[in-house]
Amino acid sequence: LRYRGFHPIAAAAFVGQHSFTTRLATGRPDREDLEKAEQFSAEIVRRILQPGEFTGIKIPGQGAPDYGGYYKPKGRDEEVVNFLKAKPVTTDACVDCRRCAKVCPMGAIRQDHPSEVSGICIKCNACVKQCPVHAKQLTDEAYLSHVGFLENRYTSRARIELF
């Protein structure tokens, strides 16, 4: 941001439920998170209104592991898995409500034939979560293995970071 001419006065890393599974950060943000967000916004206002030059912030973060380039998801066995081409499948339970096509942020699900995913799927699970009859599912084994890896690895409550 500084490189682009901005002068950051605050930053935060908040936690939300993972899009792949309801078992990671379930119910987040919760009341405690929202209270911290309100306190943080009050601190931002204070910084804006305080007289004098604000000296800036340091954002150390937790740092990401060195993947040697792009992120390489791992499966349950901790071996790298590839599910880039995985797309949701539609079961016979589909009632053709087309809600999945409406909520897909990529427009990947055909409106006229919602069982066809003709575009790029980013695995956000919006279609899976919004299907009223649970007809959409991501069943790719590599994807499910990665979800298992995440669920086994990240079991403790992640903390919010404020800067």
C-alpha atoms as a PDB file:
ATOM      1  CA  LEU A   1       0.000   0.000   0.000  1.00  0.00           C
ATOM      2  CA  ARG A   2       2.794   2.406   0.858  1.00  0.00           C
ATOM      3  CA  TYR A   3       4.381   1.722  -2.524  1.00  0.00           C
ATOM      4  CA  ARG A   4       1.115   2.852  -4.145  1.00  0.00           C
ATOM      5  CA  GLY A   5       1.044   6.105  -2.155  1.00  0.00           C
ATOM      6  CA  PHE A   6      -1.304   5.087   0.632  1.00  0.00           C
ATOM      7  CA  HIS A   7      -0.638   5.757   4.323  1.00  0.00           C
ATOM      8  CA  PRO A   8      -2.069   2.819   6.285  1.00  0.00           C
ATOM      9  CA  ILE A   9      -3.093   3.660   9.809  1.00  0.00           C
ATOM     10  CA  ALA A  10      -4.540   0.282  10.794  1.00  0.00           C
ATOM     11  CA  ALA A  11      -4.861  -3.302   9.633  1.00  0.00           C
ATOM     12  CA  ALA A  12      -6.495  -6.441  10.923  1.00  0.00           C
ATOM     13  CA  ALA A  13      -6.707 -10.155  10.299  1.00  0.00           C
ATOM     14  CA  PHE A  14     -10.191 -11.296  11.275  1.00  0.00           C
ATOM     15  CA  VAL A  15     -11.410 -14.885  11.259  1.00  0.00           C
ATOM     16  CA  GLY A  16     -14.367 -16.266   9.339  1.00  0.00           C
ATOM     17  CA  GLN A  17     -15.691 -19.766   8.826  1.00  0.00           C
ATOM     18  CA  HIS A  18     -13.743 -21.610   6.145  1.00  0.00           C
ATOM     19  CA  SER A  19     -15.551 -21.957   2.832  1.00  0.00           C
ATOM     20  CA  PHE A  20     -14.504 -25.611   2.416  1.00  0.00           C
ATOM     21  CA  THR A  21     -15.969 -26.921   5.669  1.00  0.00           C
ATOM     22  CA  THR A  22     -18.245 -25.903   8.529  1.00  0.00           C
ATOM     23  CA  ARG A  23     -15.810 -27.509  10.983  1.00  0.00           C
ATOM     24  CA  LEU A  24     -13.192 -24.737  10.676  1.00  0.00           C
ATOM     25  CA  ALA A  25     -13.950 -21.506  12.543  1.00  0.00           C
ATOM     26  CA  THR A  26     -17.570 -22.546  13.011  1.00  0.00           C
ATOM     27  CA  GLY A  27     -19.760 -19.573  13.865  1.00  0.00           C
ATOM     28  CA  ARG A  28     -16.986 -17.053  13.270  1.00  0.00           C
ATOM     29  CA  PRO A  29     -17.099 -14.164  13.429  1.00  0.00           C
ATOM     30  CA  ASP A  30     -18.797 -14.547  16.792  1.00  0.00           C
ATOM     31  CA  ARG A  31     -19.786 -12.055  19.502  1.00  0.00           C
ATOM     32  CA  GLU A  32     -16.219 -11.809  20.825  1.00  0.00           C
ATOM     33  CA  ASP A  33     -14.899 -11.148  17.309  1.00  0.00           C
ATOM     34  CA  LEU A  34     -17.524  -8.486  16.626  1.00  0.00           C
ATOM     35  CA  GLU A  35     -16.773  -6.750  19.936  1.00  0.00           C
ATOM     36  CA  LYS A  36     -13.093  -6.613  18.973  1.00  0.00           C
ATOM     37  CA  ALA A  37     -14.067  -5.224  15.567  1.00  0.00           C
ATOM     38  CA  GLU A  38     -16.070  -2.439  17.239  1.00  0.00           C
ATOM     39  CA  GLN A  39     -13.166  -1.608  19.555  1.00  0.00           C
ATOM     40  CA  PHE A  40     -10.831  -1.647  16.571  1.00  0.00           C
ATOM     41  CA  SER A  41     -13.040   0.734  14.586  1.00  0.00           C
ATOM     42  CA  ALA A  42     -13.090   3.120  17.577  1.00  0.00           C
ATOM     43  CA  GLU A  43      -9.280   2.969  17.649  1.00  0.00           C
ATOM     44  CA  ILE A  44      -9.150   3.797  13.935  1.00  0.00           C
ATOM     45  CA  VAL A  45     -11.366   6.844  14.484  1.00  0.00           C
ATOM     46  CA  ARG A  46      -9.106   7.897  17.368  1.00  0.00           C
ATOM     47  CA  ARG A  47      -6.045   7.616  15.117  1.00  0.00           C
ATOM     48  CA  ILE A  48      -7.713   9.669  12.404  1.00  0.00           C
ATOM     49  CA  LEU A  49      -8.775  12.386  14.816  1.00  0.00           C
ATOM     50  CA  GLN A  50      -5.598  12.566  16.888  1.00  0.00           C
ATOM     51  CA  PRO A  51      -3.561  15.685  16.258  1.00  0.00           C
ATOM     52  CA  GLY A  52      -0.159  15.418  14.647  1.00  0.00           C
ATOM     53  CA  GLU A  53       1.400  13.110  12.105  1.00  0.00           C
ATOM     54  CA  PHE A  54       0.642   9.419  12.462  1.00  0.00           C
ATOM     55  CA  THR A  55       3.874   7.451  12.203  1.00  0.00           C
ATOM     56  CA  GLY A  56       2.408   4.358  10.591  1.00  0.00           C
ATOM     57  CA  ILE A  57       1.993   0.734  11.551  1.00  0.00           C
ATOM     58  CA  LYS A  58       4.022  -2.425  11.411  1.00  0.00           C
ATOM     59  CA  ILE A  59       2.239  -5.538  10.208  1.00  0.00           C
ATOM     60  CA  PRO A  60       4.272  -8.604  11.131  1.00  0.00           C
ATOM     61  CA  GLY A  61       1.525 -11.158  10.546  1.00  0.00           C
ATOM     62  CA  GLN A  62       2.018 -14.824  11.223  1.00  0.00           C
ATOM     63  CA  GLY A  63       3.781 -15.458   7.947  1.00  0.00           C
ATOM     64  CA  ALA A  64       2.974 -18.219   5.537  1.00  0.00           C
ATOM     65  CA  PRO A  65       5.057 -21.347   5.137  1.00  0.00           C
ATOM     66  CA  ASP A  66       7.526 -21.246   2.259  1.00  0.00           C
ATOM     67  CA  TYR A  67       5.813 -23.284  -0.436  1.00  0.00           C
ATOM     68  CA  GLY A  68       8.522 -22.604  -2.979  1.00  0.00           C
ATOM     69  CA  GLY A  69       6.098 -20.711  -5.198  1.00  0.00           C
ATOM     70  CA  TYR A  70       2.375 -21.352  -5.352  1.00  0.00           C
ATOM     71  CA  TYR A  71       0.441 -22.821  -2.450  1.00  0.00           C
ATOM     72  CA  LYS A  72       0.368 -26.591  -2.712  1.00  0.00           C
ATOM     73  CA  PRO A  73      -2.553 -28.105  -0.820  1.00  0.00           C
ATOM     74  CA  LYS A  74      -1.950 -31.310   1.086  1.00  0.00           C
ATOM     75  CA  GLY A  75      -4.212 -34.278   1.626  1.00  0.00           C
ATOM     76  CA  ARG A  76      -4.858 -36.345   4.744  1.00  0.00           C
ATOM     77  CA  ASP A  77      -1.563 -38.197   4.193  1.00  0.00           C
ATOM     78  CA  GLU A  78       0.253 -34.810   3.988  1.00  0.00           C
ATOM     79  CA  GLU A  79       1.140 -35.430   0.344  1.00  0.00           C
ATOM     80  CA  VAL A  80       0.424 -32.673  -2.197  1.00  0.00           C
ATOM     81  CA  VAL A  81      -2.966 -33.020  -3.880  1.00  0.00           C
ATOM     82  CA  ASN A  82      -4.345 -31.277  -6.953  1.00  0.00           C
ATOM     83  CA  PHE A  83      -8.027 -30.469  -7.210  1.00  0.00           C
ATOM     84  CA  LEU A  84      -7.910 -27.380  -9.424  1.00  0.00           C
ATOM     85  CA  LYS A  85     -10.318 -28.913 -11.929  1.00  0.00           C
ATOM     86  CA  ALA A  86     -12.756 -30.220  -9.304  1.00  0.00           C
ATOM     87  CA  LYS A  87     -16.319 -29.029  -9.801  1.00  0.00           C
ATOM     88  CA  PRO A  88     -19.498 -29.667  -7.846  1.00  0.00           C
ATOM     89  CA  VAL A  89     -21.741 -32.481  -8.984  1.00  0.00           C
ATOM     90  CA  THR A  90     -25.525 -32.405  -8.900  1.00  0.00           C
ATOM     91  CA  THR A  91     -27.509 -35.343  -7.570  1.00  0.00           C
ATOM     92  CA  ASP A  92     -30.958 -36.465  -8.631  1.00  0.00           C
ATOM     93  CA  ALA A  93     -32.340 -34.533  -5.642  1.00  0.00           C
ATOM     94  CA  CYS A  94     -32.058 -31.296  -7.685  1.00  0.00           C
ATOM     95  CA  VAL A  95     -35.395 -29.478  -7.978  1.00  0.00           C
ATOM     96  CA  ASP A  96     -34.115 -27.054 -10.646  1.00  0.00           C
ATOM     97  CA  CYS A  97     -34.529 -23.990  -8.429  1.00  0.00           C
ATOM     98  CA  ARG A  98     -31.347 -22.528  -9.971  1.00  0.00           C
ATOM     99  CA  ARG A  99     -30.304 -20.932  -6.715  1.00  0.00           C
ATOM    100  CA  CYS A 100     -26.837 -22.437  -7.198  1.00  0.00           C
ATOM    101  CA  ALA A 101     -26.408 -20.595 -10.491  1.00  0.00           C
ATOM    102  CA  LYS A 102     -27.552 -17.331  -8.923  1.00  0.00           C
ATOM    103  CA  VAL A 103     -25.079 -17.492  -6.023  1.00  0.00           C
ATOM    104  CA  CYS A 104     -22.023 -18.687  -7.943  1.00  0.00           C
ATOM    105  CA  PRO A 105     -19.594 -15.732  -7.858  1.00  0.00           C
ATOM    106  CA  MET A 106     -17.835 -17.004 -10.988  1.00  0.00           C
ATOM    107  CA  GLY A 107     -20.981 -17.525 -13.052  1.00  0.00           C
ATOM    108  CA  ALA A 108     -19.694 -21.063 -13.618  1.00  0.00           C
ATOM    109  CA  ILE A 109     -23.058 -22.807 -13.234  1.00  0.00           C
ATOM    110  CA  ARG A 110     -25.347 -22.622 -16.238  1.00  0.00           C
ATOM    111  CA  GLN A 111     -28.591 -20.828 -15.448  1.00  0.00           C
ATOM    112  CA  ASP A 112     -30.491 -22.811 -18.081  1.00  0.00           C
ATOM    113  CA  HIS A 113     -29.030 -26.151 -16.979  1.00  0.00           C
ATOM    114  CA  PRO A 114     -27.785 -25.867 -13.364  1.00  0.00           C
ATOM    115  CA  SER A 115     -26.345 -29.370 -13.226  1.00  0.00           C
ATOM    116  CA  GLU A 116     -23.669 -28.215 -15.696  1.00  0.00           C
ATOM    117  CA  VAL A 117     -20.670 -26.332 -14.347  1.00  0.00           C
ATOM    118  CA  SER A 118     -19.218 -24.961 -17.545  1.00  0.00           C
ATOM    119  CA  GLY A 119     -16.945 -22.304 -16.062  1.00  0.00           C
ATOM    120  CA  ILE A 120     -14.134 -22.109 -13.528  1.00  0.00           C
ATOM    121  CA  CYS A 121     -15.046 -23.277 -10.020  1.00  0.00           C
ATOM    122  CA  ILE A 122     -13.109 -21.672  -7.164  1.00  0.00           C
ATOM    123  CA  LYS A 123     -14.451 -24.155  -4.588  1.00  0.00           C
ATOM    124  CA  CYS A 124     -16.161 -21.445  -2.533  1.00  0.00           C
ATOM    125  CA  ASN A 125     -19.051 -23.830  -1.843  1.00  0.00           C
ATOM    126  CA  ALA A 126     -21.672 -21.111  -2.241  1.00  0.00           C
ATOM    127  CA  CYS A 127     -23.715 -23.457  -4.433  1.00  0.00           C
ATOM    128  CA  VAL A 128     -23.360 -26.320  -1.953  1.00  0.00           C
ATOM    129  CA  LYS A 129     -24.378 -24.187   1.028  1.00  0.00           C
ATOM    130  CA  GLN A 130     -27.308 -22.503  -0.720  1.00  0.00           C
ATOM    131  CA  CYS A 131     -28.882 -25.604  -2.239  1.00  0.00           C
ATOM    132  CA  PRO A 132     -32.183 -26.104  -0.370  1.00  0.00           C
ATOM    133  CA  VAL A 133     -32.228 -29.863  -1.078  1.00  0.00           C
ATOM    134  CA  HIS A 134     -28.464 -30.560  -0.719  1.00  0.00           C
ATOM    135  CA  ALA A 135     -28.199 -31.642  -4.351  1.00  0.00           C
ATOM    136  CA  LYS A 136     -24.842 -29.912  -4.994  1.00  0.00           C
ATOM    137  CA  GLN A 137     -21.710 -31.586  -3.644  1.00  0.00           C
ATOM    138  CA  LEU A 138     -17.975 -31.434  -4.161  1.00  0.00           C
ATOM    139  CA  THR A 139     -17.011 -35.097  -4.297  1.00  0.00           C
ATOM    140  CA  ASP A 140     -13.496 -34.940  -5.775  1.00  0.00           C
ATOM    141  CA  GLU A 141     -11.309 -37.247  -3.647  1.00  0.00           C
ATOM    142  CA  ALA A 142      -8.273 -34.934  -3.716  1.00  0.00           C
ATOM    143  CA  TYR A 143     -10.455 -32.013  -2.582  1.00  0.00           C
ATOM    144  CA  LEU A 144     -12.042 -34.080   0.207  1.00  0.00           C
ATOM    145  CA  SER A 145      -8.597 -35.268   1.289  1.00  0.00           C
ATOM    146  CA  HIS A 146      -7.446 -31.649   1.556  1.00  0.00           C
ATOM    147  CA  VAL A 147     -10.524 -30.766   3.601  1.00  0.00           C
ATOM    148  CA  GLY A 148      -9.630 -33.654   5.930  1.00  0.00           C
ATOM    149  CA  PHE A 149      -6.073 -32.330   6.205  1.00  0.00           C
ATOM    150  CA  LEU A 150      -7.348 -28.871   7.144  1.00  0.00           C
ATOM    151  CA  GLU A 151      -9.853 -30.210   9.675  1.00  0.00           C
ATOM    152  CA  ASN A 152      -7.168 -32.323  11.365  1.00  0.00           C
ATOM    153  CA  ARG A 153      -4.501 -29.607  11.310  1.00  0.00           C
ATOM    154  CA  TYR A 154      -6.422 -26.526  12.431  1.00  0.00           C
ATOM    155  CA  THR A 155      -8.305 -27.538  15.541  1.00  0.00           C
ATOM    156  CA  SER A 156      -7.711 -24.594  17.882  1.00  0.00           C
ATOM    157  CA  ARG A 157      -9.416 -21.219  17.840  1.00  0.00           C
ATOM    158  CA  ALA A 158      -7.522 -18.800  15.585  1.00  0.00           C
ATOM    159  CA  ARG A 159      -6.882 -15.419  17.102  1.00  0.00           C
ATOM    160  CA  ILE A 160      -7.661 -12.061  15.587  1.00  0.00           C
ATOM    161  CA  GLU A 161      -4.661  -9.869  14.865  1.00  0.00           C
ATOM    162  CA  LEU A 162      -4.928  -6.081  15.066  1.00  0.00           C
ATOM    163  CA  PHE A 163      -2.269  -3.627  13.958  1.00  0.00           C
END
